[in-house]
Phi, psi and omega in degrees: 000133150348184162274311204275010146290300190319306197273346165292330178270326177288301182333326186248025185278344190258040202225123177232135193231125177262113173260126181239138203189124191261029182231095201298320174252037171262283177310309163317291208294309177299335154310289177314310185298333172279316190284342175278326171268018187087018178251162171283135181210122155231171184240134164234149187235039154192177179309281164298012161262328180248027135273330161308319204278311208294327194275337167297298206304302183056097187266119169299328200211137173223136190250106189226156211259130161293282195287113171189141183304145174087235203271106200278171194274003188268333172302303174278358168292308200309311195289307179297336171290341188274353168259318169235092216262345174270004203274150197242126184269111170245165201221150186215155178174144182249025173234126177338314198272014155288324175299337174302279228282311179284343153283343143321272178301326173301339174301315186331309217105353180265131184243043176295156173258153196229130186238130188270150172245141051233164194262145173297134165322292173330275187305343179291323169315299187316290172354281220262357163288357170268335177250034159232000000 
């Protein structure tokens, strides 16, 4: 790794990312990719657990699936951001019904970025790199 790559990794090392997805394989895979890139990352497998995890983990970023049983990703991110206003939220989904939910939230003044599922690791890491 050259000096510039090394310093970029050092700059991002303290970024804490909470991944929330009811598909355990997806959440765990994203966490592994993030950790391998030098980020601190943990997974939660439903919205309620994600909210609890955010209280102790205090993420800088939440990456949440939108369509989940119980508390959906929009509700989850709303609760987390109410308690941690500096936390950045990215929503991701592979379902077309998600766009209607996103438009409803934009009408209420909430504007989170929607990422398409499946997300390419390079795309996700590039987005996160812009945050630090």
